Amino acid sequence: AAGVIQSPRHLIKEKRETATLKCYPIPRHDTVYWYQQGPGQDPQFLISFYEKMQSDKGSIPDRFSAQQFSDYHSELNMSSLELGDSALYFCASSLGALSTDTQYFGPGTRLTVL
Amino acid sequence: GQQVMQIPQYQHVQEGEDFTTYCNSSTTLSNIQWYKQRPGGHPVFLIQLVKSGEVKKQKRLTFQFGEAKKNSSLHITATQTTDVGTYFCAGPGGNTPLVFGKGTRLSVIA
């Protein structure tokens, strides 16, 4: 079965640079979620989109923005990167945006900011 | 805001021993979900509990949802090395679709 695809899998950036992470949800899934996971930490919700509209917003810094496109893929744009942004970034997708709709996580993008 | 507390943080067991992780919420949950994350991997959905007092089993894994829908537990019988990973509970939290507990990292010694 098709899974959530994230690219790139690894990314190394310098401080103050920008980064764009991409997420391709499971086919026919209409909801995308972004999470940030620091080392040894639990995933922290950043933002989600349902049918191309922002549905919920969590602890996403103002330096970050995201959108969901007409083909339902999503991109997380990160600017003015800081050392503390180094983390695993997971995208998850679901069919529906209810809390009872199962979220399927992608393999993640490991971002390292030097 | 919504908080989900999970204990213990770490658990080391001998292969064949049982393991339990507990999750407590500050508020009543409409549902609770459990995920497993292998080292270097991504969270994988295990199960969702919705009903008060619900008990579900998946082979050696038993999941319970408390009567007040504020706590939950995951019990693994006779652990195996393949059970190694971090187990997270997660529940809806206001404007956050899922609030994760801190997770319990399970190590299994063969």
GROMACS .gro file of C-alpha atoms in nm:
model
  224
    1ALA     CA    1   0.000   0.000   0.000
    2ALA     CA    2   0.116   0.350  -0.076
    3GLY     CA    3   0.249   0.548   0.215
    4VAL     CA    4   0.321   0.910   0.289
    5ILE     CA    5   0.623   1.035   0.098
    6GLN     CA    6   0.850   1.305   0.230
    7SER     CA    7   1.139   1.475   0.062
    8PRO     CA    8   1.416   1.528   0.114
    9ARG     CA    9   1.493   1.267   0.376
   10HIS     CA   10   1.794   1.456   0.502
   11LEU     CA   11   1.875   1.824   0.477
   12ILE     CA   12   2.168   2.023   0.605
   13LYS     CA   13   2.145   2.401   0.616
   14GLU     CA   14   2.336   2.690   0.762
   15LYS     CA   15   2.190   2.935   1.013
   16ARG     CA   16   1.971   3.202   0.854
   17GLU     CA   17   1.915   2.994   0.541
   18THR     CA   18   1.578   2.876   0.420
   19ALA     CA   19   1.447   2.523   0.372
   20THR     CA   20   1.148   2.369   0.202
   21LEU     CA   21   1.016   2.030   0.304
   22LYS     CA   22   0.768   1.843   0.087
   23CYS     CA   23   0.499   1.594   0.175
   24TYR     CA   24   0.295   1.374  -0.054
   25PRO     CA   25   0.000   1.222   0.130
   26ILE     CA   26  -0.145   0.879   0.079
   27PRO     CA   27  -0.361   0.886  -0.237
   28ARG     CA   28  -0.715   1.013  -0.168
   29HIS     CA   29  -0.618   1.149   0.173
   30ASP     CA   30  -0.737   1.507   0.205
   31THR     CA   31  -0.571   1.614   0.530
   32VAL     CA   32  -0.205   1.677   0.599
   33TYR     CA   33  -0.035   1.742   0.932
   34TRP     CA   34   0.315   1.862   1.010
   35TYR     CA   35   0.502   1.767   1.327
   36GLN     CA   36   0.842   1.854   1.468
   37GLN     CA   37   1.026   1.600   1.683
   38GLY     CA   38   1.343   1.690   1.869
   39PRO     CA   39   1.586   1.421   1.990
   40GLY     CA   40   1.422   1.208   2.257
   41GLN     CA   41   1.106   1.417   2.240
   42ASP     CA   42   0.748   1.352   2.140
   43PRO     CA   43   0.614   1.485   1.810
   44GLN     CA   44   0.490   1.843   1.842
   45PHE     CA   45   0.207   1.949   1.616
   46LEU     CA   46   0.287   2.242   1.392
   47ILE     CA   47   0.002   2.289   1.147
   48SER     CA   48  -0.256   2.100   0.945
   49PHE     CA   49  -0.455   2.142   0.626
   50TYR     CA   50  -0.786   1.997   0.519
   51GLU     CA   51  -0.895   2.026   0.157
   52LYS     CA   52  -0.622   2.282   0.094
   53MET     CA   53  -0.729   2.510   0.376
   54GLN     CA   54  -0.547   2.551   0.704
   55SER     CA   55  -0.747   2.362   0.963
   56ASP     CA   56  -0.546   2.380   1.286
   57LYS     CA   57  -0.238   2.564   1.400
   58GLY     CA   58  -0.006   2.453   1.673
   59SER     CA   59   0.337   2.562   1.784
   60ILE     CA   60   0.459   2.670   1.444
   61PRO     CA   61   0.706   2.960   1.456
   62ASP     CA   62   0.623   3.272   1.257
   63ARG     CA   63   0.936   3.201   1.049
   64PHE     CA   64   0.765   2.890   0.915
   65SER     CA   65   0.479   2.875   0.671
   66ALA     CA   66   0.303   2.592   0.497
   67GLN     CA   67   0.041   2.527   0.237
   68GLN     CA   68  -0.145   2.244   0.073
   69PHE     CA   69  -0.167   2.244  -0.303
   70SER     CA   70  -0.441   2.140  -0.543
   71ASP     CA   71  -0.292   1.791  -0.573
   72TYR     CA   72  -0.301   1.770  -0.190
   73HIS     CA   73   0.072   1.766  -0.145
   74SER     CA   74   0.202   2.005   0.115
   75GLU     CA   75   0.515   2.209   0.164
   76LEU     CA   76   0.663   2.345   0.484
   77ASN     CA   77   0.873   2.654   0.426
   78MET     CA   78   1.124   2.746   0.693
   79SER     CA   79   1.312   3.072   0.687
   80SER     CA   80   1.586   3.231   0.898
   81LEU     CA   81   1.681   2.890   1.024
   82GLU     CA   82   1.815   2.862   1.377
   83LEU     CA   83   2.020   2.592   1.542
   84GLY     CA   84   1.715   2.495   1.745
   85ASP     CA   85   1.525   2.408   1.431
   86SER     CA   86   1.738   2.096   1.395
   87ALA     CA   87   1.490   1.813   1.434
   88LEU     CA   88   1.293   1.546   1.258
   89TYR     CA   89   0.996   1.683   1.068
   90PHE     CA   90   0.714   1.443   1.008
   91CYS     CA   91   0.423   1.480   0.778
   92ALA     CA   92   0.113   1.272   0.838
   93SER     CA   93  -0.199   1.232   0.630
   94SER     CA   94  -0.552   1.116   0.696
   95LEU     CA   95  -0.882   1.076   0.519
   96GLY     CA   96  -1.086   1.338   0.697
   97ALA     CA   97  -0.986   1.590   0.959
   98LEU     CA   98  -1.164   1.455   1.263
   99SER     CA   99  -0.964   1.359   1.569
  100THR     CA  100  -1.084   1.001   1.516
  101ASP     CA  101  -0.940   0.988   1.165
  102THR     CA  102  -0.621   0.786   1.175
  103GLN     CA  103  -0.304   0.974   1.092
  104TYR     CA  104  -0.041   0.791   0.890
  105PHE     CA  105   0.307   0.926   0.931
  106GLY     CA  106   0.571   0.961   0.665
  107PRO     CA  107   0.936   0.861   0.716
  108GLY     CA  108   1.032   1.215   0.811
  109THR     CA  109   1.290   1.471   0.704
  110ARG     CA  110   1.590   1.510   0.927
  111LEU     CA  111   1.693   1.875   0.925
  112THR     CA  112   2.032   1.973   1.058
  113VAL     CA  113   2.110   2.342   1.097
  114LEU     CA  114   2.479   2.425   1.134
  115GLY     CA  115  -0.399   2.344   2.741
  116GLN     CA  116  -0.453   1.976   2.700
  117GLN     CA  117  -0.178   1.765   2.853
  118VAL     CA  118  -0.118   1.396   2.822
  119MET     CA  119   0.111   1.250   3.085
  120GLN     CA  120   0.278   0.918   3.022
  121ILE     CA  121   0.480   0.695   3.252
  122PRO     CA  122   0.731   0.547   3.284
  123GLN     CA  123   0.972   0.737   3.063
  124TYR     CA  124   1.195   0.433   3.023
  125GLN     CA  125   1.148   0.063   3.082
  126HIS     CA  126   1.411  -0.206   3.053
  127VAL     CA  127   1.285  -0.563   3.060
  128GLN     CA  128   1.422  -0.907   3.003
  129GLU     CA  129   1.282  -1.081   2.700
  130GLY     CA  130   0.973  -1.270   2.806
  131GLU     CA  131   0.876  -1.025   3.080
  132ASP     CA  132   0.564  -0.815   3.062
  133PHE     CA  133   0.555  -0.439   3.003
  134THR     CA  134   0.298  -0.172   3.076
  135THR     CA  135   0.287   0.197   2.996
  136TYR     CA  136   0.028   0.434   3.139
  137CYS     CA  137  -0.124   0.749   3.003
  138ASN     CA  138  -0.322   1.013   3.190
  139SER     CA  139  -0.502   1.317   3.058
  140SER     CA  140  -0.592   1.633   3.244
  141THR     CA  141  -0.930   1.634   3.069
  142THR     CA  142  -1.176   1.381   2.934
  143LEU     CA  143  -1.076   1.251   2.596
  144SER     CA  144  -1.311   1.171   2.311
  145ASN     CA  145  -1.062   0.910   2.201
  146ILE     CA  146  -0.707   0.798   2.264
  147GLN     CA  147  -0.460   0.658   2.017
  148TRP     CA  148  -0.141   0.461   2.056
  149TYR     CA  149   0.162   0.479   1.832
  150LYS     CA  150   0.490   0.291   1.821
  151GLN     CA  151   0.810   0.446   1.699
  152ARG     CA  152   1.109   0.224   1.637
  153PRO     CA  153   1.455   0.376   1.683
  154GLY     CA  154   1.524   0.590   1.378
  155GLY     CA  155   1.172   0.537   1.249
  156HIS     CA  156   0.845   0.720   1.234
  157PRO     CA  157   0.535   0.687   1.454
  158VAL     CA  158   0.318   0.397   1.344
  159PHE     CA  159  -0.048   0.388   1.441
  160LEU     CA  160  -0.137   0.092   1.659
  161ILE     CA  161  -0.493   0.144   1.775
  162GLN     CA  162  -0.765   0.388   1.870
  163LEU     CA  163  -0.994   0.359   2.171
  164VAL     CA  164  -1.320   0.549   2.180
  165LYS     CA  165  -1.556   0.395   2.434
  166SER     CA  166  -1.541   0.427   2.811
  167GLY     CA  167  -1.386   0.115   2.962
  168GLU     CA  168  -1.293  -0.020   2.620
  169VAL     CA  169  -1.040  -0.303   2.599
  170LYS     CA  170  -0.880  -0.408   2.272
  171LYS     CA  171  -0.623  -0.675   2.202
  172GLN     CA  172  -0.372  -0.717   1.926
  173LYS     CA  173  -0.189  -1.045   1.975
  174ARG     CA  174   0.033  -0.982   2.281
  175LEU     CA  175  -0.075  -0.618   2.315
  176THR     CA  176  -0.372  -0.517   2.532
  177PHE     CA  177  -0.505  -0.162   2.527
  178GLN     CA  178  -0.745  -0.019   2.783
  179PHE     CA  179  -0.938   0.307   2.804
  180GLY     CA  180  -1.047   0.412   3.150
  181GLU     CA  181  -1.408   0.445   3.258
  182ALA     CA  182  -1.370   0.823   3.292
  183LYS     CA  183  -1.193   0.842   2.954
  184LYS     CA  184  -0.900   1.019   3.116
  185ASN     CA  185  -0.650   0.736   3.130
  186SER     CA  186  -0.530   0.451   2.918
  187SER     CA  187  -0.276   0.173   2.929
  188LEU     CA  188  -0.087  -0.050   2.693
  189HIS     CA  189   0.025  -0.388   2.821
  190ILE     CA  190   0.258  -0.618   2.633
  191THR     CA  191   0.273  -0.981   2.742
  192ALA     CA  192   0.598  -1.174   2.710
  193THR     CA  193   0.801  -0.905   2.539
  194GLN     CA  194   1.017  -0.985   2.240
  195THR     CA  195   1.312  -0.797   2.095
  196THR     CA  196   1.086  -0.683   1.814
  197ASP     CA  197   0.885  -0.484   2.070
  198VAL     CA  198   1.174  -0.241   2.118
  199GLY     CA  199   1.080   0.121   2.054
  200THR     CA  200   0.899   0.416   2.202
  201TYR     CA  201   0.528   0.385   2.267
  202PHE     CA  202   0.326   0.705   2.257
  203CYS     CA  203  -0.028   0.768   2.359
  204ALA     CA  204  -0.200   1.063   2.194
  205GLY     CA  205  -0.532   1.236   2.225
  206PRO     CA  206  -0.713   1.532   2.075
  207GLY     CA  207  -0.632   1.862   2.242
  208GLY     CA  208  -0.846   2.162   2.162
  209ASN     CA  209  -0.710   2.315   1.844
  210THR     CA  210  -0.442   2.046   1.823
  211PRO     CA  211  -0.556   1.733   1.643
  212LEU     CA  212  -0.320   1.514   1.843
  213VAL     CA  213  -0.133   1.583   2.162
  214PHE     CA  214   0.129   1.319   2.228
  215GLY     CA  215   0.245   1.194   2.562
  216LYS     CA  216   0.620   1.201   2.624
  217GLY     CA  217   0.639   0.834   2.536
  218THR     CA  218   0.780   0.526   2.707
  219ARG     CA  219   1.102   0.394   2.564
  220LEU     CA  220   1.110   0.017   2.587
  221SER     CA  221   1.434  -0.177   2.582
  222VAL     CA  222   1.424  -0.555   2.570
  223ILE     CA  223   1.728  -0.750   2.683
  224ALA     CA  224   1.761  -1.084   2.510
   0.00000   0.00000   0.00000
